[in-house]
Amino acid sequence: FVLDQILNADNDRETVVLRIHEHLRDLAQTIRDGKLPLEKYVITKGLSKHPKDYPDAKVQPHVLVAKQLLAQNRPVNTGDHIPYIITTTPADKPPVQRACHPDDMERLEKKPDIEYYLTNQILPPISRLCEPVEGTSTATLAEQLGLDAAKYLHQQQQTSSSSSYFELNDEELINYVPESLKPPEERFKDIDPLTVRCKSCSVSSALSLSGSALTCPNPECQKPHLWGYASHFSLLAALSNTTQRYVHKSMKLYYRSGQVCDDPACAQSTRQISVAGPRVCLTVGGCGGTMRSKVSESKLHRQLQYLRCLFSMDSD
């Protein structure tokens, strides 16, 4: 339905968006009301080898189901296509370990995991189809399906914040201000501030980007000058140690944070790198997403720029 609406030359953009959104709302309601036939939930995947030969069987639902069939003395061979349904139980297990053969659903009194299918089987392909369509987004599509749009909106904002100058439209270009010309408070508003602990009042406060960095901002401090230190040299030594710890913490976070898949429905997090390429998602079967650093190089660079601006002797 979605592809037909996008390719229909008789539909204008607004009509396409409205029909797709309406269709998703109706589909989600039908699924949540339990009106969708059970066979619509069936996922089928082939066995490339015997189920006992899979070292990662716990993360491959069709292999787990194949082993269940073997335990029931049912024949399973290499090349067989194993059907399965992701269910809601046991709730303490991940979705891939809640797979069940369709023939066993009624006997085991299991029900399909509605949220899993909406999040992983419906939203991702529709989101990719609607990517070139103006007037909608992954967050909006998720909202139509009754999912939490906040996490998709956050991911969308992260992607848009990393867009280049050349991706701005004409209206945005009119009021465009380069980062270098923005006031420091605006440029570094999302950067973790460098805090200093006052020796007089024992309160930790962030160093000011615009005011004096030699005075404790705590109004109740008895000796705010030089943050309570006896001399400029003592304060300089304290600032030097604090800055070194700040840089070390930032570098450590960058190198140890790992990567996360940019597909919101997947969100696979790992510190491993795929042999198929540094940006290939490690999710079994492949989700089509791209692995990106949790802490980007640009954020680390902006943190260092923040320190340079903080201690610069030149007026900004």
PDB file of C-alpha atoms in Angstrom:
ATOM      1  CA  PHE A   1       0.000   0.000   0.000  1.00  0.00           C
ATOM      2  CA  VAL A   2       2.713   2.482   0.989  1.00  0.00           C
ATOM      3  CA  LEU A   3       4.763   1.897  -2.162  1.00  0.00           C
ATOM      4  CA  ASP A   4       1.662   2.186  -4.345  1.00  0.00           C
ATOM      5  CA  GLN A   5       0.844   5.559  -2.792  1.00  0.00           C
ATOM      6  CA  ILE A   6       4.382   6.861  -3.301  1.00  0.00           C
ATOM      7  CA  LEU A   7       4.531   5.731  -6.945  1.00  0.00           C
ATOM      8  CA  ASN A   8       1.015   6.900  -7.805  1.00  0.00           C
ATOM      9  CA  ALA A   9       1.493   9.908 -10.094  1.00  0.00           C
ATOM     10  CA  ASP A  10      -2.076  11.102  -9.461  1.00  0.00           C
ATOM     11  CA  ASN A  11      -1.365  11.789  -5.778  1.00  0.00           C
ATOM     12  CA  ASP A  12       0.208  15.017  -4.586  1.00  0.00           C
ATOM     13  CA  ARG A  13       2.638  15.013  -1.669  1.00  0.00           C
ATOM     14  CA  GLU A  14       0.090  15.938   0.991  1.00  0.00           C
ATOM     15  CA  THR A  15      -2.310  13.226  -0.157  1.00  0.00           C
ATOM     16  CA  VAL A  16       0.444  10.619  -0.067  1.00  0.00           C
ATOM     17  CA  VAL A  17       1.465  11.573   3.469  1.00  0.00           C
ATOM     18  CA  LEU A  18      -2.121  11.668   4.764  1.00  0.00           C
ATOM     19  CA  ARG A  19      -2.996   8.278   3.260  1.00  0.00           C
ATOM     20  CA  ILE A  20       0.160   6.634   4.573  1.00  0.00           C
ATOM     21  CA  HIS A  21      -0.391   8.008   8.072  1.00  0.00           C
ATOM     22  CA  GLU A  22      -4.030   6.921   8.043  1.00  0.00           C
ATOM     23  CA  HIS A  23      -3.083   3.453   6.829  1.00  0.00           C
ATOM     24  CA  LEU A  24      -0.494   3.061   9.603  1.00  0.00           C
ATOM     25  CA  ARG A  25      -2.972   4.126  12.271  1.00  0.00           C
ATOM     26  CA  ASP A  26      -5.559   1.640  10.991  1.00  0.00           C
ATOM     27  CA  LEU A  27      -2.956  -1.120  10.722  1.00  0.00           C
ATOM     28  CA  ALA A  28      -1.693  -0.560  14.257  1.00  0.00           C
ATOM     29  CA  GLN A  29      -5.238  -0.554  15.607  1.00  0.00           C
ATOM     30  CA  THR A  30      -6.063  -3.773  13.753  1.00  0.00           C
ATOM     31  CA  ILE A  31      -2.966  -5.467  15.152  1.00  0.00           C
ATOM     32  CA  ARG A  32      -3.544  -4.285  18.722  1.00  0.00           C
ATOM     33  CA  ASP A  33      -7.192  -5.389  18.549  1.00  0.00           C
ATOM     34  CA  GLY A  34      -6.041  -8.898  17.686  1.00  0.00           C
ATOM     35  CA  LYS A  35      -7.797  -8.908  14.312  1.00  0.00           C
ATOM     36  CA  LEU A  36      -4.713  -9.787  12.257  1.00  0.00           C
ATOM     37  CA  PRO A  37      -4.546 -13.493  11.323  1.00  0.00           C
ATOM     38  CA  LEU A  38      -1.797 -15.455  13.023  1.00  0.00           C
ATOM     39  CA  GLU A  39      -0.154 -16.388   9.715  1.00  0.00           C
ATOM     40  CA  LYS A  40       0.631 -12.705   9.112  1.00  0.00           C
ATOM     41  CA  TYR A  41       3.116 -12.826  12.004  1.00  0.00           C
ATOM     42  CA  VAL A  42       5.073 -15.769  10.611  1.00  0.00           C
ATOM     43  CA  ILE A  43       8.717 -15.111   9.723  1.00  0.00           C
ATOM     44  CA  THR A  44      10.552 -17.741   7.679  1.00  0.00           C
ATOM     45  CA  LYS A  45      14.281 -18.263   7.389  1.00  0.00           C
ATOM     46  CA  GLY A  46      16.347 -21.085   5.923  1.00  0.00           C
ATOM     47  CA  LEU A  47      18.949 -23.234   7.614  1.00  0.00           C
ATOM     48  CA  SER A  48      22.355 -23.081   5.954  1.00  0.00           C
ATOM     49  CA  LYS A  49      23.586 -25.967   8.133  1.00  0.00           C
ATOM     50  CA  HIS A  50      22.369 -28.334  10.800  1.00  0.00           C
ATOM     51  CA  PRO A  51      20.955 -26.527  13.885  1.00  0.00           C
ATOM     52  CA  LYS A  52      23.554 -28.162  16.150  1.00  0.00           C
ATOM     53  CA  ASP A  53      26.354 -26.637  14.065  1.00  0.00           C
ATOM     54  CA  TYR A  54      25.364 -23.026  14.801  1.00  0.00           C
ATOM     55  CA  PRO A  55      27.698 -21.525  17.440  1.00  0.00           C
ATOM     56  CA  ASP A  56      25.419 -18.487  17.870  1.00  0.00           C
ATOM     57  CA  ALA A  57      22.099 -20.310  18.070  1.00  0.00           C
ATOM     58  CA  LYS A  58      20.908 -18.207  21.009  1.00  0.00           C
ATOM     59  CA  VAL A  59      20.697 -15.085  18.840  1.00  0.00           C
ATOM     60  CA  GLN A  60      19.084 -16.755  15.819  1.00  0.00           C
ATOM     61  CA  PRO A  61      15.375 -17.418  16.407  1.00  0.00           C
ATOM     62  CA  HIS A  62      14.921 -19.822  13.487  1.00  0.00           C
ATOM     63  CA  VAL A  63      17.760 -21.994  14.843  1.00  0.00           C
ATOM     64  CA  LEU A  64      16.190 -22.034  18.313  1.00  0.00           C
ATOM     65  CA  VAL A  65      12.873 -23.126  16.820  1.00  0.00           C
ATOM     66  CA  ALA A  66      14.637 -25.776  14.749  1.00  0.00           C
ATOM     67  CA  LYS A  67      16.186 -27.167  17.934  1.00  0.00           C
ATOM     68  CA  GLN A  68      12.746 -27.184  19.538  1.00  0.00           C
ATOM     69  CA  LEU A  69      11.483 -29.253  16.623  1.00  0.00           C
ATOM     70  CA  LEU A  70      14.381 -31.686  17.010  1.00  0.00           C
ATOM     71  CA  ALA A  71      13.562 -32.031  20.701  1.00  0.00           C
ATOM     72  CA  GLN A  72      10.043 -33.059  19.642  1.00  0.00           C
ATOM     73  CA  ASN A  73      11.534 -35.700  17.315  1.00  0.00           C
ATOM     74  CA  ARG A  74      10.373 -33.788  14.251  1.00  0.00           C
ATOM     75  CA  PRO A  75      12.645 -33.954  11.179  1.00  0.00           C
ATOM     76  CA  VAL A  76      14.844 -30.917  10.479  1.00  0.00           C
ATOM     77  CA  ASN A  77      17.471 -30.864   7.732  1.00  0.00           C
ATOM     78  CA  THR A  78      19.939 -28.443   6.220  1.00  0.00           C
ATOM     79  CA  GLY A  79      18.165 -26.194   3.732  1.00  0.00           C
ATOM     80  CA  ASP A  80      14.788 -26.366   5.484  1.00  0.00           C
ATOM     81  CA  HIS A  81      12.917 -23.101   5.904  1.00  0.00           C
ATOM     82  CA  ILE A  82      11.850 -22.706   9.515  1.00  0.00           C
ATOM     83  CA  PRO A  83       8.748 -20.604  10.277  1.00  0.00           C
ATOM     84  CA  TYR A  84       8.518 -18.862  13.629  1.00  0.00           C
ATOM     85  CA  ILE A  85       6.642 -16.148  15.528  1.00  0.00           C
ATOM     86  CA  ILE A  86       8.120 -13.795  18.128  1.00  0.00           C
ATOM     87  CA  THR A  87       5.955 -14.083  21.240  1.00  0.00           C
ATOM     88  CA  THR A  88       5.505 -12.141  24.465  1.00  0.00           C
ATOM     89  CA  THR A  89       6.746 -14.858  26.829  1.00  0.00           C
ATOM     90  CA  PRO A  90       8.955 -15.383  28.682  1.00  0.00           C
ATOM     91  CA  ALA A  91       9.075 -11.632  29.284  1.00  0.00           C
ATOM     92  CA  ASP A  92      12.562 -11.692  30.827  1.00  0.00           C
ATOM     93  CA  LYS A  93      14.096 -13.024  27.598  1.00  0.00           C
ATOM     94  CA  PRO A  94      15.100 -10.947  24.548  1.00  0.00           C
ATOM     95  CA  PRO A  95      12.793 -11.175  21.507  1.00  0.00           C
ATOM     96  CA  VAL A  96      15.066 -13.547  19.579  1.00  0.00           C
ATOM     97  CA  GLN A  97      14.743 -16.081  22.419  1.00  0.00           C
ATOM     98  CA  ARG A  98      10.947 -15.842  22.477  1.00  0.00           C
ATOM     99  CA  ALA A  99      10.484 -17.455  19.070  1.00  0.00           C
ATOM    100  CA  CYS A 100       7.882 -20.190  18.720  1.00  0.00           C
ATOM    101  CA  HIS A 101       6.760 -22.445  15.866  1.00  0.00           C
ATOM    102  CA  PRO A 102       3.299 -21.416  14.537  1.00  0.00           C
ATOM    103  CA  ASP A 103       1.914 -24.915  15.164  1.00  0.00           C
ATOM    104  CA  ASP A 104       2.815 -24.648  18.870  1.00  0.00           C
ATOM    105  CA  MET A 105       1.270 -21.242  19.528  1.00  0.00           C
ATOM    106  CA  GLU A 106      -2.154 -22.478  20.584  1.00  0.00           C
ATOM    107  CA  ARG A 107      -0.839 -25.467  22.527  1.00  0.00           C
ATOM    108  CA  LEU A 108       1.598 -23.303  24.522  1.00  0.00           C
ATOM    109  CA  GLU A 109      -0.951 -20.465  24.853  1.00  0.00           C
ATOM    110  CA  LYS A 110       1.454 -17.915  23.413  1.00  0.00           C
ATOM    111  CA  LYS A 111       0.637 -14.593  21.776  1.00  0.00           C
ATOM    112  CA  PRO A 112       2.577 -12.557  19.189  1.00  0.00           C
ATOM    113  CA  ASP A 113       4.679  -9.691  20.527  1.00  0.00           C
ATOM    114  CA  ILE A 114       2.790  -6.784  18.977  1.00  0.00           C
ATOM    115  CA  GLU A 115       5.333  -4.124  19.915  1.00  0.00           C
ATOM    116  CA  TYR A 116       8.180  -6.167  18.430  1.00  0.00           C
ATOM    117  CA  TYR A 117       6.438  -6.492  15.078  1.00  0.00           C
ATOM    118  CA  LEU A 118       5.473  -2.821  14.935  1.00  0.00           C
ATOM    119  CA  THR A 119       8.979  -1.722  15.906  1.00  0.00           C
ATOM    120  CA  ASN A 120      11.131  -4.188  13.976  1.00  0.00           C
ATOM    121  CA  GLN A 121       9.042  -5.577  11.123  1.00  0.00           C
ATOM    122  CA  ILE A 122       6.776  -2.712  10.089  1.00  0.00           C
ATOM    123  CA  LEU A 123       8.410   0.611  10.955  1.00  0.00           C
ATOM    124  CA  PRO A 124      11.944   0.077   9.468  1.00  0.00           C
ATOM    125  CA  PRO A 125      10.913  -0.817   5.876  1.00  0.00           C
ATOM    126  CA  ILE A 126       8.191   1.841   5.784  1.00  0.00           C
ATOM    127  CA  SER A 127      10.617   4.419   7.153  1.00  0.00           C
ATOM    128  CA  ARG A 128      13.105   3.611   4.388  1.00  0.00           C
ATOM    129  CA  LEU A 129      10.389   3.813   1.733  1.00  0.00           C
ATOM    130  CA  CYS A 130       9.210   7.196   3.043  1.00  0.00           C
ATOM    131  CA  GLU A 131      12.685   8.650   3.471  1.00  0.00           C
ATOM    132  CA  PRO A 132      12.492  10.744   0.245  1.00  0.00           C
ATOM    133  CA  VAL A 133       8.901  11.826   0.970  1.00  0.00           C
ATOM    134  CA  GLU A 134       8.664  15.344   2.401  1.00  0.00           C
ATOM    135  CA  GLY A 135       6.209  15.928   5.214  1.00  0.00           C
ATOM    136  CA  THR A 136       6.912  12.832   7.264  1.00  0.00           C
ATOM    137  CA  SER A 137       9.746  11.267   9.247  1.00  0.00           C
ATOM    138  CA  THR A 138      10.616   8.161  11.214  1.00  0.00           C
ATOM    139  CA  ALA A 139       9.401   9.811  14.427  1.00  0.00           C
ATOM    140  CA  THR A 140       6.089  10.753  12.807  1.00  0.00           C
ATOM    141  CA  LEU A 141       5.606   7.276  11.359  1.00  0.00           C
ATOM    142  CA  ALA A 142       6.367   5.759  14.770  1.00  0.00           C
ATOM    143  CA  GLU A 143       3.757   8.011  16.346  1.00  0.00           C
ATOM    144  CA  GLN A 144       1.139   6.835  13.833  1.00  0.00           C
ATOM    145  CA  LEU A 145       1.905   3.258  14.859  1.00  0.00           C
ATOM    146  CA  GLY A 146       1.453   4.138  18.513  1.00  0.00           C
ATOM    147  CA  LEU A 147       5.141   3.763  19.333  1.00  0.00           C
ATOM    148  CA  ASP A 148       7.319   6.022  21.442  1.00  0.00           C
ATOM    149  CA  ALA A 149       8.312   8.740  18.969  1.00  0.00           C
ATOM    150  CA  ALA A 150      10.720  10.432  21.415  1.00  0.00           C
ATOM    151  CA  LYS A 151      13.651   8.076  20.793  1.00  0.00           C
ATOM    152  CA  TYR A 152      13.218   8.334  17.033  1.00  0.00           C
ATOM    153  CA  LEU A 153      12.971  12.122  17.265  1.00  0.00           C
ATOM    154  CA  HIS A 154      16.211  12.223  19.284  1.00  0.00           C
ATOM    155  CA  GLN A 155      17.985  10.145  16.655  1.00  0.00           C
ATOM    156  CA  GLN A 156      16.558  12.377  13.940  1.00  0.00           C
ATOM    157  CA  GLN A 157      17.834  15.490  15.720  1.00  0.00           C
ATOM    158  CA  GLN A 158      21.303  13.963  16.052  1.00  0.00           C
ATOM    159  CA  THR A 159      21.340  13.227  12.325  1.00  0.00           C
ATOM    160  CA  SER A 160      20.150  16.708  11.389  1.00  0.00           C
ATOM    161  CA  SER A 161      22.675  18.356  13.712  1.00  0.00           C
ATOM    162  CA  SER A 162      25.464  16.614  11.842  1.00  0.00           C
ATOM    163  CA  SER A 163      24.189  17.827   8.462  1.00  0.00           C
ATOM    164  CA  SER A 164      26.529  20.033   6.526  1.00  0.00           C
ATOM    165  CA  TYR A 165      26.073  23.630   5.485  1.00  0.00           C
ATOM    166  CA  PHE A 166      25.241  22.537   1.951  1.00  0.00           C
ATOM    167  CA  GLU A 167      22.227  20.518   3.147  1.00  0.00           C
ATOM    168  CA  LEU A 168      20.416  23.627   4.396  1.00  0.00           C
ATOM    169  CA  ASN A 169      17.434  24.838   2.411  1.00  0.00           C
ATOM    170  CA  ASP A 170      17.084  28.386   1.048  1.00  0.00           C
ATOM    171  CA  GLU A 171      15.026  29.628   3.986  1.00  0.00           C
ATOM    172  CA  GLU A 172      17.584  28.345   6.509  1.00  0.00           C
ATOM    173  CA  LEU A 173      20.455  29.844   4.538  1.00  0.00           C
ATOM    174  CA  ILE A 174      19.001  33.353   4.917  1.00  0.00           C
ATOM    175  CA  ASN A 175      19.482  33.353   8.692  1.00  0.00           C
ATOM    176  CA  TYR A 176      22.439  30.983   8.734  1.00  0.00           C
ATOM    177  CA  VAL A 177      25.174  31.893  11.229  1.00  0.00           C
ATOM    178  CA  PRO A 178      28.481  29.944  11.112  1.00  0.00           C
ATOM    179  CA  GLU A 179      29.440  28.195  14.331  1.00  0.00           C
ATOM    180  CA  SER A 180      32.581  30.310  14.624  1.00  0.00           C
ATOM    181  CA  LEU A 181      30.507  33.517  14.768  1.00  0.00           C
ATOM    182  CA  LYS A 182      28.064  32.337  17.421  1.00  0.00           C
ATOM    183  CA  PRO A 183      28.610  33.467  21.032  1.00  0.00           C
ATOM    184  CA  PRO A 184      30.487  30.903  23.151  1.00  0.00           C
ATOM    185  CA  GLU A 185      27.436  30.216  25.340  1.00  0.00           C
ATOM    186  CA  GLU A 186      25.472  29.098  22.281  1.00  0.00           C
ATOM    187  CA  ARG A 187      28.319  27.247  20.552  1.00  0.00           C
ATOM    188  CA  PHE A 188      29.089  25.086  23.567  1.00  0.00           C
ATOM    189  CA  LYS A 189      25.669  24.830  25.223  1.00  0.00           C
ATOM    190  CA  ASP A 190      25.599  21.024  24.881  1.00  0.00           C
ATOM    191  CA  ILE A 191      29.185  20.508  26.043  1.00  0.00           C
ATOM    192  CA  ASP A 192      29.859  19.217  29.564  1.00  0.00           C
ATOM    193  CA  PRO A 193      31.275  22.238  31.417  1.00  0.00           C
ATOM    194  CA  LEU A 194      34.616  22.313  33.165  1.00  0.00           C
ATOM    195  CA  THR A 195      33.915  22.625  36.870  1.00  0.00           C
ATOM    196  CA  VAL A 196      36.222  23.850  39.620  1.00  0.00           C
ATOM    197  CA  ARG A 197      35.818  23.169  43.335  1.00  0.00           C
ATOM    198  CA  CYS A 198      36.200  26.298  45.402  1.00  0.00           C
ATOM    199  CA  LYS A 199      38.668  25.892  48.250  1.00  0.00           C
ATOM    200  CA  SER A 200      36.734  28.353  50.368  1.00  0.00           C
ATOM    201  CA  CYS A 201      33.104  27.195  50.124  1.00  0.00           C
ATOM    202  CA  SER A 202      33.755  23.655  48.765  1.00  0.00           C
ATOM    203  CA  VAL A 203      31.140  24.171  46.034  1.00  0.00           C
ATOM    204  CA  SER A 204      31.903  23.006  42.493  1.00  0.00           C
ATOM    205  CA  SER A 205      30.904  25.460  39.776  1.00  0.00           C
ATOM    206  CA  ALA A 206      31.423  25.737  36.041  1.00  0.00           C
ATOM    207  CA  LEU A 207      33.962  28.191  34.727  1.00  0.00           C
ATOM    208  CA  SER A 208      32.324  31.096  32.976  1.00  0.00           C
ATOM    209  CA  LEU A 209      32.807  31.552  29.237  1.00  0.00           C
ATOM    210  CA  SER A 210      32.000  35.240  29.349  1.00  0.00           C
ATOM    211  CA  GLY A 211      32.674  36.453  32.891  1.00  0.00           C
ATOM    212  CA  SER A 212      35.688  36.225  35.124  1.00  0.00           C
ATOM    213  CA  ALA A 213      37.195  32.774  35.565  1.00  0.00           C
ATOM    214  CA  LEU A 214      39.148  33.902  38.634  1.00  0.00           C
ATOM    215  CA  THR A 215      36.166  34.318  40.936  1.00  0.00           C
ATOM    216  CA  CYS A 216      33.893  31.722  42.516  1.00  0.00           C
ATOM    217  CA  PRO A 217      30.317  32.391  41.307  1.00  0.00           C
ATOM    218  CA  ASN A 218      28.752  31.115  44.548  1.00  0.00           C
ATOM    219  CA  PRO A 219      27.117  34.212  46.170  1.00  0.00           C
ATOM    220  CA  GLU A 220      27.523  32.657  49.628  1.00  0.00           C
ATOM    221  CA  CYS A 221      31.260  32.127  49.263  1.00  0.00           C
ATOM    222  CA  GLN A 222      33.269  34.032  51.896  1.00  0.00           C
ATOM    223  CA  LYS A 223      36.468  34.247  49.785  1.00  0.00           C
ATOM    224  CA  PRO A 224      35.388  34.099  46.131  1.00  0.00           C
ATOM    225  CA  HIS A 225      38.590  35.731  44.763  1.00  0.00           C
ATOM    226  CA  LEU A 226      40.891  33.134  43.162  1.00  0.00           C
ATOM    227  CA  TRP A 227      38.392  30.434  44.172  1.00  0.00           C
ATOM    228  CA  GLY A 228      39.696  30.615  47.720  1.00  0.00           C
ATOM    229  CA  TYR A 229      43.310  29.850  46.796  1.00  0.00           C
ATOM    230  CA  ALA A 230      46.148  31.810  48.344  1.00  0.00           C
ATOM    231  CA  SER A 231      47.780  32.836  45.069  1.00  0.00           C
ATOM    232  CA  HIS A 232      47.457  32.812  41.290  1.00  0.00           C
ATOM    233  CA  PHE A 233      50.027  30.011  41.118  1.00  0.00           C
ATOM    234  CA  SER A 234      47.974  27.764  43.429  1.00  0.00           C
ATOM    235  CA  LEU A 235      44.843  28.394  41.344  1.00  0.00           C
ATOM    236  CA  LEU A 236      46.770  27.774  38.126  1.00  0.00           C
ATOM    237  CA  ALA A 237      48.002  24.420  39.430  1.00  0.00           C
ATOM    238  CA  ALA A 238      44.447  23.433  40.421  1.00  0.00           C
ATOM    239  CA  LEU A 239      43.071  24.498  37.024  1.00  0.00           C
ATOM    240  CA  SER A 240      45.835  22.588  35.253  1.00  0.00           C
ATOM    241  CA  ASN A 241      45.025  19.366  37.122  1.00  0.00           C
ATOM    242  CA  THR A 242      41.287  19.800  36.601  1.00  0.00           C
ATOM    243  CA  THR A 243      41.737  20.427  32.870  1.00  0.00           C
ATOM    244  CA  GLN A 244      43.970  17.382  32.460  1.00  0.00           C
ATOM    245  CA  ARG A 245      41.353  15.202  34.176  1.00  0.00           C
ATOM    246  CA  TYR A 246      38.659  16.706  31.943  1.00  0.00           C
ATOM    247  CA  VAL A 247      40.639  15.931  28.769  1.00  0.00           C
ATOM    248  CA  HIS A 248      41.481  12.428  29.981  1.00  0.00           C
ATOM    249  CA  LYS A 249      37.815  11.743  30.784  1.00  0.00           C
ATOM    250  CA  SER A 250      36.689  13.013  27.365  1.00  0.00           C
ATOM    251  CA  MET A 251      39.272  10.933  25.509  1.00  0.00           C
ATOM    252  CA  LYS A 252      38.441   7.847  27.589  1.00  0.00           C
ATOM    253  CA  LEU A 253      34.719   8.258  26.869  1.00  0.00           C
ATOM    254  CA  TYR A 254      35.415   8.636  23.144  1.00  0.00           C
ATOM    255  CA  TYR A 255      37.528   5.488  22.862  1.00  0.00           C
ATOM    256  CA  ARG A 256      35.438   3.312  25.196  1.00  0.00           C
ATOM    257  CA  SER A 257      31.913   4.339  24.242  1.00  0.00           C
ATOM    258  CA  GLY A 258      31.798   2.044  21.214  1.00  0.00           C
ATOM    259  CA  GLN A 259      29.325   2.235  18.365  1.00  0.00           C
ATOM    260  CA  VAL A 260      25.566   2.090  17.996  1.00  0.00           C
ATOM    261  CA  CYS A 261      23.390   1.271  14.982  1.00  0.00           C
ATOM    262  CA  ASP A 262      21.648   4.335  13.578  1.00  0.00           C
ATOM    263  CA  ASP A 263      18.510   2.310  12.827  1.00  0.00           C
ATOM    264  CA  PRO A 264      16.223   3.120  15.820  1.00  0.00           C
ATOM    265  CA  ALA A 265      14.495  -0.234  15.515  1.00  0.00           C
ATOM    266  CA  CYS A 266      17.831  -2.020  15.909  1.00  0.00           C
ATOM    267  CA  ALA A 267      19.958   0.226  18.172  1.00  0.00           C
ATOM    268  CA  GLN A 268      22.618  -2.498  18.406  1.00  0.00           C
ATOM    269  CA  SER A 269      25.435  -1.304  20.677  1.00  0.00           C
ATOM    270  CA  THR A 270      28.928  -2.796  20.581  1.00  0.00           C
ATOM    271  CA  ARG A 271      32.639  -2.067  20.771  1.00  0.00           C
ATOM    272  CA  GLN A 272      33.400  -4.655  18.129  1.00  0.00           C
ATOM    273  CA  ILE A 273      34.084  -3.874  14.475  1.00  0.00           C
ATOM    274  CA  SER A 274      32.633  -6.042  11.739  1.00  0.00           C
ATOM    275  CA  VAL A 275      35.029  -7.790   9.370  1.00  0.00           C
ATOM    276  CA  ALA A 276      32.648  -6.784   6.588  1.00  0.00           C
ATOM    277  CA  GLY A 277      33.495  -3.129   7.189  1.00  0.00           C
ATOM    278  CA  PRO A 278      33.772  -0.640  10.057  1.00  0.00           C
ATOM    279  CA  ARG A 279      30.264   0.712   9.484  1.00  0.00           C
ATOM    280  CA  VAL A 280      28.342  -2.556   8.987  1.00  0.00           C
ATOM    281  CA  CYS A 281      25.824  -3.392  11.713  1.00  0.00           C
ATOM    282  CA  LEU A 282      26.673  -6.572  13.614  1.00  0.00           C
ATOM    283  CA  THR A 283      23.036  -7.610  14.095  1.00  0.00           C
ATOM    284  CA  VAL A 284      22.533 -11.190  12.986  1.00  0.00           C
ATOM    285  CA  GLY A 285      20.916 -11.191   9.558  1.00  0.00           C
ATOM    286  CA  GLY A 286      21.749  -7.522   9.047  1.00  0.00           C
ATOM    287  CA  CYS A 287      19.332  -4.688   9.739  1.00  0.00           C
ATOM    288  CA  GLY A 288      20.532  -2.378   6.968  1.00  0.00           C
ATOM    289  CA  GLY A 289      21.627   0.264   9.455  1.00  0.00           C
ATOM    290  CA  THR A 290      25.013   1.890   9.854  1.00  0.00           C
ATOM    291  CA  MET A 291      27.176   1.742  12.960  1.00  0.00           C
ATOM    292  CA  ARG A 292      28.120   5.183  14.274  1.00  0.00           C
ATOM    293  CA  SER A 293      30.244   6.238  17.229  1.00  0.00           C
ATOM    294  CA  LYS A 294      28.278   7.066  20.366  1.00  0.00           C
ATOM    295  CA  VAL A 295      30.685   9.940  20.909  1.00  0.00           C
ATOM    296  CA  SER A 296      31.508  11.420  17.522  1.00  0.00           C
ATOM    297  CA  GLU A 297      34.819  12.908  16.476  1.00  0.00           C
ATOM    298  CA  SER A 298      33.115  16.266  16.003  1.00  0.00           C
ATOM    299  CA  LYS A 299      31.853  16.288  19.608  1.00  0.00           C
ATOM    300  CA  LEU A 300      35.328  15.491  20.931  1.00  0.00           C
ATOM    301  CA  HIS A 301      36.762  18.268  18.766  1.00  0.00           C
ATOM    302  CA  ARG A 302      34.156  20.731  20.079  1.00  0.00           C
ATOM    303  CA  GLN A 303      35.060  19.794  23.656  1.00  0.00           C
ATOM    304  CA  LEU A 304      38.668  20.706  22.912  1.00  0.00           C
ATOM    305  CA  GLN A 305      37.501  23.924  21.239  1.00  0.00           C
ATOM    306  CA  TYR A 306      35.531  24.668  24.390  1.00  0.00           C
ATOM    307  CA  LEU A 307      38.701  24.438  26.490  1.00  0.00           C
ATOM    308  CA  ARG A 308      40.591  26.602  24.026  1.00  0.00           C
ATOM    309  CA  CYS A 309      37.879  29.248  24.174  1.00  0.00           C
ATOM    310  CA  LEU A 310      37.742  29.006  27.965  1.00  0.00           C
ATOM    311  CA  PHE A 311      41.427  29.750  28.429  1.00  0.00           C
ATOM    312  CA  SER A 312      42.005  31.945  25.378  1.00  0.00           C
ATOM    313  CA  MET A 313      43.648  35.269  26.078  1.00  0.00           C
ATOM    314  CA  ASP A 314      42.003  36.774  22.975  1.00  0.00           C
ATOM    315  CA  SER A 315      38.573  38.316  23.113  1.00  0.00           C
ATOM    316  CA  ASP A 316      35.954  36.137  21.458  1.00  0.00           C
TER     317      ASP A 316
END
